[in-house]
Amino acid sequence: DSGVTQTPKHLITATGQRVTLRCSPRSGDLSVYWYQQSLDQGLQFLIQYYNGEERAKGNILERFSAQQFPDLHSELNLSSLELGDSALYFCASSLSSGGAREQYFGPGTRLTVT
Amino acid sequence: EDQVTQSPEALRLQEGESSSLNCSYTVSGLRGLFWYRQDPGKGPEFLFTLYSAGEEKEKERLKATLTKKESFLHITAPKPEDSATYLCAVQEQGGGAQKLVFGQGTRLTINP
């Protein structure tokens, strides 16, 4: 158990809908990261937050957005869903935003868009 | 752009048969190289961080090494419970961003 929690575990929804994925980082960790894992693309970085502020963006679609709240939990919002958005979405956390810090991953949310 | 290539894509070994997994990378400045283990449908589990060429880290039957262009994950006398996908990732120097760039992974199967 990494200490990172994610809800829900599974999500099945229809095209065009909007969903919210939630993540709670390990106790004491200030950085939160979101990754998408699909069969053909592997693990892809989406976005990083540090202590409530956006720190870095990867190949995140405009239909996707995220935020980190004062209690440090984070939410990833996916809207106008398409079949290709079906994937595993992982949240990870690390202690700080400086230096080479290992990231601890949550169990993931499996999103299926039908 | 950072690139990480892992080989082989899949590896099947007999229990006790030692081998190595390769991770080659291109990055302008390496801040750290990370190894993770991932079981099907689960989140990646952190194994090692390597910072500079020549560094080695060990944990049970696993040993990770780093050169300027690649890293190896050596598995000694593996057991069936070592079966998993092993992921390599790099983190580039510079700026506050700490994104990890992952390779596609090596799917390791250990037969009893």
Coordinates of N, CA and C in Angstrom, one line a residue:
Chain A
D1 N 0.8 -1.2 0.0 CA 0.0 0.0 0.0 C 0.9 1.3 0.0
S2 N 0.8 2.1 -1.1 CA 1.6 3.3 -1.2 C 1.2 4.4 -0.3
G3 N 0.0 4.4 0.2 CA -0.5 5.5 1.0 C -1.3 6.5 0.1
V4 N -1.3 6.4 -1.2 CA -2.1 7.2 -2.1 C -3.4 6.6 -2.4
T5 N -4.5 7.3 -2.2 CA -5.8 6.7 -2.4 C -6.5 7.4 -3.6
Q6 N -7.2 6.6 -4.4 CA -7.9 7.1 -5.5 C -9.4 6.5 -5.5
T7 N -10.3 7.4 -5.9 CA -11.7 7.0 -6.1 C -12.3 7.6 -7.3
P8 N -13.2 6.9 -8.0 CA -13.6 5.5 -7.7 C -12.6 4.6 -8.3
K9 N -12.8 3.3 -8.1 CA -11.8 2.3 -8.6 C -12.2 2.0 -10.1
H10 N -13.5 2.0 -10.4 CA -14.0 1.8 -11.7 C -15.0 2.8 -12.1
L11 N -15.1 3.2 -13.4 CA -16.0 4.2 -13.8 C -16.4 3.8 -15.2
I12 N -17.7 3.6 -15.4 CA -18.2 3.3 -16.8 C -19.2 4.4 -17.1
T13 N -19.0 5.1 -18.3 CA -19.8 6.2 -18.7 C -20.0 6.2 -20.2
A14 N -20.8 7.1 -20.7 CA -21.1 7.2 -22.1 C -20.3 8.3 -22.7
T15 N -20.2 8.2 -24.0 CA -19.5 9.3 -24.8 C -20.2 10.6 -24.5
G16 N -19.5 11.7 -24.5 CA -20.1 13.0 -24.3 C -20.3 13.4 -22.8
Q17 N -20.1 12.5 -21.9 CA -20.3 12.7 -20.5 C -19.1 13.4 -19.8
R18 N -19.3 13.8 -18.6 CA -18.2 14.3 -17.8 C -18.0 13.5 -16.5
V19 N -16.8 13.3 -16.1 CA -16.5 12.6 -14.9 C -15.4 13.3 -14.1
T20 N -15.4 13.0 -12.8 CA -14.4 13.5 -11.9 C -13.7 12.4 -11.1
L21 N -12.4 12.4 -11.2 CA -11.5 11.4 -10.5 C -10.9 12.1 -9.3
R22 N -10.8 11.4 -8.2 CA -10.3 12.0 -7.0 C -9.1 11.3 -6.5
C23 N -8.2 12.0 -5.9 CA -6.9 11.5 -5.4 C -6.5 12.1 -4.1
S24 N -6.1 11.3 -3.1 CA -5.6 11.9 -1.9 C -4.1 11.4 -1.8
P25 N -3.2 12.4 -1.7 CA -1.7 12.0 -1.7 C -1.3 11.4 -0.3
R26 N -0.1 10.8 -0.3 CA 0.4 10.3 1.0 C 0.5 11.5 2.0
S27 N 0.4 11.2 3.2 CA 0.5 12.2 4.3 C 1.9 12.9 4.2
G28 N 1.8 14.2 4.1 CA 3.1 15.0 4.1 C 3.5 15.3 2.7
D29 N 3.0 14.6 1.6 CA 3.4 14.9 0.3 C 2.7 16.2 -0.3
L30 N 3.4 17.1 -0.9 CA 2.9 18.3 -1.4 C 2.6 18.3 -2.9
S31 N 3.3 17.4 -3.6 CA 3.2 17.3 -5.1 C 2.2 16.2 -5.5
V32 N 1.4 16.5 -6.4 CA 0.5 15.4 -7.0 C 0.6 15.4 -8.5
Y33 N 0.6 14.3 -9.0 CA 0.8 14.1 -10.5 C -0.4 13.2 -11.0
W34 N -0.8 13.5 -12.2 CA -1.7 12.6 -12.9 C -1.1 12.0 -14.1
Y35 N -1.4 10.7 -14.3 CA -0.9 10.0 -15.5 C -2.0 9.2 -16.1
Q36 N -1.9 9.0 -17.4 CA -2.9 8.1 -18.1 C -2.1 6.9 -18.7
Q37 N -2.7 5.7 -18.5 CA -2.1 4.5 -19.1 C -3.1 3.8 -20.0
S38 N -2.7 3.8 -21.2 CA -3.5 3.0 -22.2 C -2.6 1.9 -22.8
L39 N -3.2 1.0 -23.5 CA -2.4 -0.2 -24.0 C -1.4 0.3 -25.0
D40 N -1.8 1.2 -25.9 CA -0.9 1.6 -27.0 C 0.1 2.7 -26.6
Q41 N -0.3 3.5 -25.6 CA 0.6 4.7 -25.3 C 1.4 4.5 -24.0
G42 N 1.2 3.5 -23.2 CA 1.9 3.3 -22.0 C 1.5 4.4 -21.0
L43 N 2.4 4.7 -20.0 CA 2.1 5.7 -19.0 C 2.5 7.0 -19.5
Q44 N 1.6 8.0 -19.5 CA 1.8 9.3 -20.0 C 1.5 10.3 -19.0
F45 N 2.4 11.3 -18.8 CA 2.2 12.3 -17.8 C 1.2 13.3 -18.3
L46 N 0.3 13.7 -17.4 CA -0.8 14.7 -17.7 C -0.5 16.0 -17.1
I47 N -0.4 16.1 -15.8 CA -0.2 17.3 -15.1 C 0.3 17.1 -13.7
Q48 N 1.0 18.2 -13.2 CA 1.5 18.2 -11.8 C 1.1 19.4 -11.1
Y49 N 0.7 19.2 -9.8 CA 0.4 20.3 -8.9 C 1.3 20.2 -7.7
Y50 N 1.7 21.4 -7.2 CA 2.5 21.5 -6.0 C 1.9 22.5 -5.1
N51 N 1.5 22.0 -3.9 CA 0.9 22.8 -2.9 C -0.2 23.7 -3.4
G52 N -1.0 23.2 -4.3 CA -2.2 24.0 -4.8 C -2.0 24.7 -6.1
E53 N -0.7 24.7 -6.6 CA -0.4 25.4 -7.8 C 0.0 24.5 -8.9
E54 N -0.5 24.8 -10.1 CA -0.1 24.0 -11.3 C 1.4 24.2 -11.5
R55 N 2.2 23.1 -11.7 CA 3.6 23.2 -11.8 C 4.1 22.8 -13.2
A56 N 3.4 21.8 -13.8 CA 3.8 21.3 -15.1 C 2.7 20.7 -15.8
K57 N 2.7 20.8 -17.2 CA 1.6 20.2 -18.0 C 2.3 19.3 -19.0
G58 N 1.7 18.1 -19.2 CA 2.1 17.2 -20.3 C 1.2 17.3 -21.4
N59 N 0.9 16.2 -22.1 CA 0.0 16.1 -23.2 C -1.4 16.0 -22.8
I60 N -1.8 16.9 -21.9 CA -3.2 16.9 -21.4 C -4.2 17.6 -22.4
L61 N -5.2 16.9 -22.7 CA -6.2 17.5 -23.6 C -6.9 18.7 -23.0
E62 N -7.4 19.6 -23.9 CA -8.1 20.8 -23.4 C -9.4 20.4 -22.7
R63 N -10.0 19.2 -23.0 CA -11.2 18.7 -22.4 C -10.9 18.2 -20.9
F64 N -9.7 18.1 -20.6 CA -9.3 17.6 -19.2 C -8.8 18.8 -18.4
S65 N -9.1 18.8 -17.1 CA -8.6 19.8 -16.2 C -8.4 19.2 -14.9
A66 N -7.6 19.9 -14.1 CA -7.3 19.3 -12.7 C -7.2 20.5 -11.8
Q67 N -7.3 20.2 -10.5 CA -7.0 21.1 -9.4 C -6.5 20.4 -8.2
Q68 N -5.8 21.1 -7.4 CA -5.4 20.6 -6.1 C -6.0 21.6 -5.0
F69 N -6.6 21.0 -4.0 CA -7.3 21.8 -3.0 C -6.4 22.1 -1.8
P70 N -6.9 23.0 -0.9 CA -6.1 23.4 0.3 C -5.7 22.2 1.1
D71 N -6.5 21.1 1.2 CA -6.2 19.9 2.0 C -5.3 19.0 1.2
L72 N -4.8 19.4 0.0 CA -3.9 18.7 -0.9 C -4.5 17.6 -1.7
H73 N -5.7 17.3 -1.5 CA -6.3 16.3 -2.4 C -6.5 16.9 -3.8
S74 N -6.6 16.1 -4.8 CA -6.6 16.6 -6.2 C -7.8 15.9 -6.9
E75 N -8.3 16.6 -7.9 CA -9.3 16.1 -8.7 C -9.0 16.3 -10.2
L76 N -9.3 15.3 -11.0 CA -9.0 15.3 -12.4 C -10.4 15.3 -13.1
N77 N -10.8 16.3 -13.8 CA -12.1 16.4 -14.5 C -11.9 16.1 -16.0
L78 N -12.7 15.1 -16.5 CA -12.6 14.8 -17.9 C -14.0 15.0 -18.5
S79 N -14.1 15.8 -19.5 CA -15.4 16.2 -20.1 C -15.4 15.8 -21.6
S80 N -16.7 15.9 -22.1 CA -16.9 15.5 -23.5 C -16.2 14.2 -23.9
L81 N -16.4 13.2 -23.1 CA -15.6 12.0 -23.2 C -15.8 11.3 -24.5
E82 N -14.7 10.7 -25.0 CA -14.6 10.0 -26.2 C -14.2 8.6 -25.9
L83 N -14.5 7.6 -26.9 CA -14.1 6.2 -26.7 C -12.6 6.1 -26.4
G84 N -11.8 6.9 -27.0 CA -10.4 6.9 -26.8 C -9.9 7.3 -25.5
D85 N -10.7 7.9 -24.7 CA -10.3 8.3 -23.3 C -10.4 7.1 -22.3
S86 N -10.9 6.0 -22.8 CA -10.9 4.8 -21.9 C -9.4 4.4 -21.6
A87 N -9.1 4.3 -20.3 CA -7.8 4.1 -19.9 C -7.7 3.9 -18.4
L88 N -6.6 3.6 -17.9 CA -6.3 3.6 -16.4 C -5.7 5.0 -16.1
Y89 N -6.3 5.7 -15.1 CA -5.8 7.0 -14.7 C -5.2 6.8 -13.3
F90 N -3.9 7.2 -13.2 CA -3.1 7.1 -12.0 C -2.8 8.4 -11.4
C91 N -2.9 8.5 -10.1 CA -2.4 9.7 -9.4 C -1.1 9.2 -8.6
A92 N -0.2 10.1 -8.5 CA 1.0 9.8 -7.8 C 1.3 11.0 -6.9
S93 N 2.1 10.8 -5.9 CA 2.5 11.9 -5.0 C 4.0 11.8 -4.6
S94 N 4.6 13.0 -4.3 CA 6.0 13.0 -3.9 C 6.1 14.1 -2.8
L95 N 7.2 14.0 -2.1 CA 7.4 14.9 -0.9 C 7.5 16.3 -1.3
S96 N 8.3 16.6 -2.4 CA 8.6 18.0 -2.7 C 8.6 18.2 -4.2
S97 N 8.9 19.4 -4.6 CA 9.0 19.7 -6.0 C 10.4 19.9 -6.5
G98 N 11.4 19.7 -5.6 CA 12.7 19.8 -6.0 C 13.5 18.6 -5.9
G99 N 14.5 18.4 -6.8 CA 15.3 17.2 -6.8 C 14.7 16.0 -7.4
A100 N 15.4 14.9 -7.4 CA 14.9 13.7 -8.0 C 14.1 12.9 -6.9
R101 N 12.8 13.1 -6.9 CA 12.1 12.4 -5.8 C 11.2 11.3 -6.4
E102 N 11.3 10.2 -5.8 CA 10.4 9.1 -6.3 C 9.0 9.4 -6.0
Q103 N 8.2 9.0 -7.0 CA 6.7 9.2 -6.9 C 6.0 7.9 -6.5
Y104 N 5.1 8.0 -5.6 CA 4.3 6.9 -5.2 C 2.9 6.9 -5.8
F105 N 2.6 5.8 -6.4 CA 1.4 5.7 -7.2 C 0.2 5.1 -6.5
G106 N -1.0 5.7 -6.8 CA -2.2 5.1 -6.2 C -2.6 3.9 -7.0
P107 N -3.7 3.2 -6.6 CA -4.2 2.0 -7.3 C -4.9 2.3 -8.6
G108 N -5.2 3.5 -8.9 CA -5.7 3.9 -10.3 C -7.2 3.9 -10.3
T109 N -7.8 4.5 -11.3 CA -9.2 4.5 -11.7 C -9.3 4.0 -13.1
R110 N -10.0 2.9 -13.3 CA -10.2 2.4 -14.6 C -11.5 3.0 -15.2
L111 N -11.3 3.8 -16.3 CA -12.4 4.5 -17.0 C -12.7 3.8 -18.2
T112 N -14.0 3.5 -18.4 CA -14.5 2.8 -19.6 C -15.5 3.8 -20.2
V113 N -15.3 4.2 -21.4 CA -16.3 5.1 -22.1 C -17.0 4.2 -23.2
T114 N -18.3 4.1 -23.1 CA -19.0 3.3 -24.1 C -19.8 4.1 -25.1
Chain B
E1 N 13.5 15.8 -27.1 CA 12.5 15.3 -26.2 C 13.1 14.0 -25.6
D2 N 12.8 13.8 -24.3 CA 13.3 12.7 -23.5 C 12.7 11.4 -24.2
Q3 N 13.5 10.4 -24.2 CA 13.1 9.1 -24.8 C 13.6 8.0 -23.9
V4 N 12.7 7.0 -23.7 CA 13.1 5.8 -22.9 C 12.7 4.6 -23.6
T5 N 13.6 3.7 -23.9 CA 13.3 2.4 -24.6 C 13.7 1.3 -23.7
Q6 N 12.8 0.3 -23.6 CA 13.1 -0.8 -22.7 C 13.1 -2.1 -23.6
S7 N 14.0 -3.0 -23.3 CA 14.1 -4.3 -24.0 C 14.5 -5.4 -23.0
P8 N 14.0 -6.6 -23.3 CA 13.0 -6.9 -24.3 C 11.6 -6.5 -23.9
E9 N 10.7 -6.6 -24.9 CA 9.3 -6.3 -24.5 C 8.7 -7.3 -23.5
A10 N 9.1 -8.5 -23.7 CA 8.6 -9.6 -22.9 C 9.7 -10.6 -22.7
L11 N 9.8 -11.2 -21.5 CA 10.8 -12.2 -21.2 C 10.2 -13.3 -20.3
R12 N 10.5 -14.5 -20.7 CA 10.0 -15.6 -20.0 C 11.1 -16.5 -19.5
L13 N 11.2 -16.7 -18.2 CA 12.3 -17.4 -17.6 C 11.8 -18.5 -16.7
Q14 N 12.7 -19.5 -16.5 CA 12.4 -20.5 -15.5 C 12.8 -20.1 -14.1
E15 N 12.1 -20.5 -13.1 CA 12.5 -20.2 -11.8 C 14.0 -20.5 -11.5
G16 N 14.7 -19.5 -11.0 CA 16.1 -19.7 -10.7 C 17.0 -19.2 -11.8
E17 N 16.4 -18.9 -13.0 CA 17.2 -18.5 -14.2 C 17.4 -17.0 -14.2
S18 N 18.7 -16.6 -13.9 CA 19.0 -15.1 -13.8 C 19.0 -14.5 -15.2
S19 N 18.7 -13.2 -15.2 CA 18.7 -12.4 -16.5 C 18.7 -10.9 -16.2
S20 N 18.8 -10.1 -17.2 CA 18.8 -8.7 -17.1 C 17.8 -8.0 -18.0
L21 N 17.2 -6.9 -17.6 CA 16.4 -6.1 -18.4 C 17.1 -4.8 -18.7
N22 N 16.9 -4.3 -19.9 CA 17.6 -3.1 -20.3 C 16.7 -1.8 -20.4
C23 N 17.2 -0.7 -20.1 CA 16.5 0.6 -20.3 C 17.5 1.6 -20.8
S24 N 17.3 2.0 -22.1 CA 18.2 3.0 -22.7 C 17.5 4.3 -22.7
Y25 N 18.2 5.4 -22.5 CA 17.5 6.7 -22.4 C 18.3 7.8 -23.1
T26 N 17.6 8.8 -23.6 CA 18.2 10.0 -24.1 C 17.5 11.1 -23.4
V27 N 18.3 11.9 -22.7 CA 17.8 13.1 -22.0 C 18.9 14.1 -21.9
S28 N 18.6 15.4 -22.0 CA 19.6 16.4 -22.0 C 20.4 16.5 -20.7
G29 N 19.7 16.3 -19.6 CA 20.4 16.2 -18.3 C 19.6 15.3 -17.4
L30 N 20.2 14.3 -16.9 CA 19.5 13.3 -16.1 C 19.4 13.8 -14.6
R31 N 18.2 13.9 -14.1 CA 18.1 14.2 -12.7 C 18.0 12.9 -11.9
G32 N 17.3 11.9 -12.5 CA 17.2 10.6 -11.8 C 16.5 9.6 -12.8
L33 N 16.9 8.4 -12.5 CA 16.3 7.3 -13.3 C 15.6 6.4 -12.3
F34 N 14.4 6.0 -12.6 CA 13.6 5.2 -11.6 C 13.1 3.9 -12.2
W35 N 13.1 2.9 -11.3 CA 12.5 1.6 -11.7 C 11.3 1.3 -10.9
Y36 N 10.3 0.9 -11.6 CA 9.0 0.5 -10.9 C 8.6 -0.9 -11.3
R37 N 7.8 -1.5 -10.5 CA 7.2 -2.8 -10.8 C 5.7 -2.6 -10.9
Q38 N 5.0 -3.2 -11.9 CA 3.6 -3.0 -12.0 C 2.9 -4.4 -12.2
D39 N 2.0 -4.7 -11.3 CA 1.2 -5.9 -11.5 C 0.0 -5.6 -12.3
P40 N -0.6 -6.5 -13.0 CA -1.8 -6.2 -13.8 C -2.9 -5.5 -13.1
G41 N -3.4 -4.4 -13.6 CA -4.5 -3.6 -13.1 C -4.1 -2.9 -11.8
K42 N -2.8 -2.8 -11.4 CA -2.4 -2.1 -10.2 C -1.6 -0.9 -10.5
G43 N -1.3 -0.1 -9.5 CA -0.5 1.1 -9.7 C 1.0 0.6 -9.7
P44 N 1.9 1.4 -10.4 CA 3.3 1.1 -10.3 C 3.8 1.2 -8.9
E45 N 4.7 0.2 -8.5 CA 5.3 0.2 -7.2 C 6.8 0.6 -7.3
F46 N 7.2 1.6 -6.5 CA 8.5 2.1 -6.6 C 9.6 1.1 -6.2
L47 N 10.6 0.9 -6.9 CA 11.7 0.0 -6.6 C 13.0 0.8 -6.2
F48 N 13.5 1.5 -7.2 CA 14.8 2.2 -7.1 C 14.9 3.6 -7.7
T49 N 15.8 4.4 -7.2 CA 16.2 5.6 -7.8 C 17.7 5.6 -8.0
L50 N 18.1 5.9 -9.2 CA 19.6 6.0 -9.5 C 19.8 7.4 -10.0
Y51 N 20.9 8.0 -9.5 CA 21.2 9.4 -9.8 C 22.3 9.7 -10.8
S52 N 23.4 8.8 -10.7 CA 24.5 9.1 -11.5 C 25.2 7.8 -12.0
A53 N 25.9 8.0 -13.1 CA 26.6 6.8 -13.7 C 27.5 6.1 -12.7
G54 N 27.4 4.8 -12.7 CA 28.2 4.0 -11.8 C 27.5 3.6 -10.5
E55 N 26.3 4.2 -10.3 CA 25.6 3.9 -9.1 C 24.9 2.6 -9.2
E56 N 24.8 1.8 -8.1 CA 24.1 0.6 -8.1 C 23.2 0.5 -6.8
K57 N 22.0 -0.1 -7.0 CA 21.1 -0.3 -5.8 C 20.6 -1.7 -5.8
E58 N 20.4 -2.3 -4.6 CA 20.0 -3.7 -4.5 C 18.8 -3.8 -3.6
K59 N 17.9 -4.8 -4.0 CA 16.8 -5.1 -3.1 C 16.4 -6.5 -3.3
E60 N 16.6 -7.4 -2.4 CA 16.3 -8.8 -2.5 C 17.0 -9.4 -3.8
R61 N 16.2 -9.9 -4.7 CA 16.8 -10.5 -5.9 C 17.0 -9.5 -7.0
L62 N 16.8 -8.2 -6.8 CA 16.9 -7.2 -7.8 C 18.1 -6.3 -7.6
K63 N 18.8 -6.0 -8.7 CA 19.9 -5.0 -8.6 C 19.8 -4.1 -9.8
A64 N 19.9 -2.8 -9.6 CA 19.8 -1.9 -10.7 C 21.1 -1.1 -10.8
T65 N 21.5 -0.9 -12.1 CA 22.8 -0.3 -12.3 C 22.5 0.8 -13.4
L66 N 23.4 1.8 -13.4 CA 23.3 3.0 -14.3 C 24.6 3.3 -15.0
T67 N 24.5 3.6 -16.3 CA 25.6 4.1 -17.1 C 25.1 5.5 -17.6
K68 N 25.9 6.1 -18.5 CA 25.5 7.4 -19.0 C 24.4 7.3 -20.0
K69 N 24.1 6.1 -20.6 CA 23.1 5.9 -21.6 C 22.1 4.9 -21.3
E70 N 22.3 4.0 -20.3 CA 21.4 3.0 -20.1 C 21.4 2.5 -18.6
S71 N 20.4 1.8 -18.3 CA 20.3 1.2 -16.9 C 19.9 -0.3 -17.1
F72 N 20.4 -1.1 -16.2 CA 20.0 -2.5 -16.2 C 19.4 -2.9 -14.9
L73 N 18.4 -3.7 -15.0 CA 17.8 -4.4 -13.8 C 18.1 -5.8 -13.9
H74 N 19.0 -6.2 -13.0 CA 19.4 -7.6 -12.9 C 18.6 -8.4 -12.0
I75 N 18.1 -9.6 -12.4 CA 17.2 -10.4 -11.5 C 18.0 -11.7 -11.3
T76 N 18.3 -12.0 -10.1 CA 19.1 -13.1 -9.7 C 18.2 -14.2 -9.1
A77 N 18.3 -15.4 -9.6 CA 17.5 -16.6 -9.1 C 16.0 -16.2 -8.9
P78 N 15.3 -15.7 -9.9 CA 14.0 -15.2 -9.7 C 13.0 -16.3 -9.3
K79 N 11.9 -15.8 -8.7 CA 10.8 -16.7 -8.2 C 9.5 -16.3 -9.0
P80 N 8.6 -17.2 -9.0 CA 7.3 -16.9 -9.7 C 6.7 -15.6 -9.3
E81 N 6.8 -15.2 -8.0 CA 6.3 -13.9 -7.5 C 7.0 -12.7 -8.1
D82 N 8.1 -12.9 -8.8 CA 8.7 -11.7 -9.4 C 8.1 -11.4 -10.8
S83 N 7.2 -12.2 -11.2 CA 6.5 -12.0 -12.5 C 5.7 -10.7 -12.4
A84 N 5.9 -9.8 -13.3 CA 5.3 -8.5 -13.3 C 5.8 -7.7 -14.5
T85 N 5.3 -6.5 -14.8 CA 5.9 -5.6 -15.8 C 6.8 -4.7 -15.0
Y86 N 8.0 -4.5 -15.5 CA 9.0 -3.6 -14.9 C 9.2 -2.4 -15.8
L87 N 9.0 -1.3 -15.2 CA 9.0 0.0 -15.9 C 10.2 0.8 -15.5
C88 N 10.8 1.5 -16.5 CA 11.9 2.4 -16.3 C 11.4 3.8 -16.6
A89 N 11.8 4.8 -15.8 CA 11.4 6.2 -16.1 C 12.5 7.1 -15.8
V90 N 12.6 8.2 -16.6 CA 13.6 9.2 -16.3 C 13.0 10.6 -16.0
Q91 N 13.7 11.3 -15.2 CA 13.3 12.7 -14.8 C 14.5 13.6 -15.3
E92 N 14.1 14.7 -16.0 CA 15.1 15.5 -16.6 C 15.4 16.7 -15.6
Q93 N 16.7 17.2 -15.7 CA 17.1 18.3 -14.8 C 16.4 19.6 -15.3
G94 N 16.4 20.5 -14.4 CA 15.9 21.8 -14.8 C 14.5 22.1 -14.5
G95 N 14.2 23.3 -13.9 CA 12.9 23.7 -13.7 C 12.3 23.0 -12.4
G96 N 11.1 23.3 -12.1 CA 10.4 22.7 -11.0 C 9.6 21.5 -11.3
A97 N 9.4 21.3 -12.6 CA 8.6 20.1 -13.0 C 9.4 18.8 -12.8
Q98 N 8.6 17.9 -12.3 CA 9.2 16.6 -12.0 C 8.5 15.4 -12.7
K99 N 8.1 15.7 -13.9 CA 7.4 14.6 -14.6 C 8.3 13.5 -14.9
L100 N 7.7 12.3 -14.9 CA 8.5 11.1 -15.2 C 8.1 10.7 -16.7
V101 N 9.1 10.4 -17.4 CA 8.9 9.8 -18.8 C 9.2 8.3 -18.7
F102 N 8.2 7.6 -19.0 CA 8.3 6.1 -18.9 C 8.6 5.4 -20.2
G103 N 9.3 4.3 -20.1 CA 9.4 3.4 -21.2 C 8.1 2.5 -21.2
Q104 N 8.1 1.6 -22.3 CA 6.9 0.8 -22.5 C 6.9 -0.4 -21.5
G105 N 8.0 -0.7 -20.9 CA 8.0 -1.8 -19.9 C 8.5 -3.1 -20.5
T106 N 8.9 -3.9 -19.6 CA 9.3 -5.3 -19.9 C 8.4 -6.2 -19.1
R107 N 7.6 -7.1 -19.8 CA 6.7 -8.0 -19.1 C 7.5 -9.3 -18.8
L108 N 7.7 -9.5 -17.5 CA 8.5 -10.6 -17.1 C 7.6 -11.7 -16.5
T109 N 7.8 -12.9 -17.0 CA 7.1 -14.1 -16.5 C 8.1 -15.1 -16.0
I110 N 7.9 -15.6 -14.8 CA 8.8 -16.6 -14.2 C 8.0 -17.9 -14.0
N111 N 8.4 -18.9 -14.7 CA 7.7 -20.2 -14.6 C 8.3 -21.1 -13.5
P112 N 7.4 -21.7 -12.7 CA 7.9 -22.6 -11.7 C 8.5 -23.9 -12.2

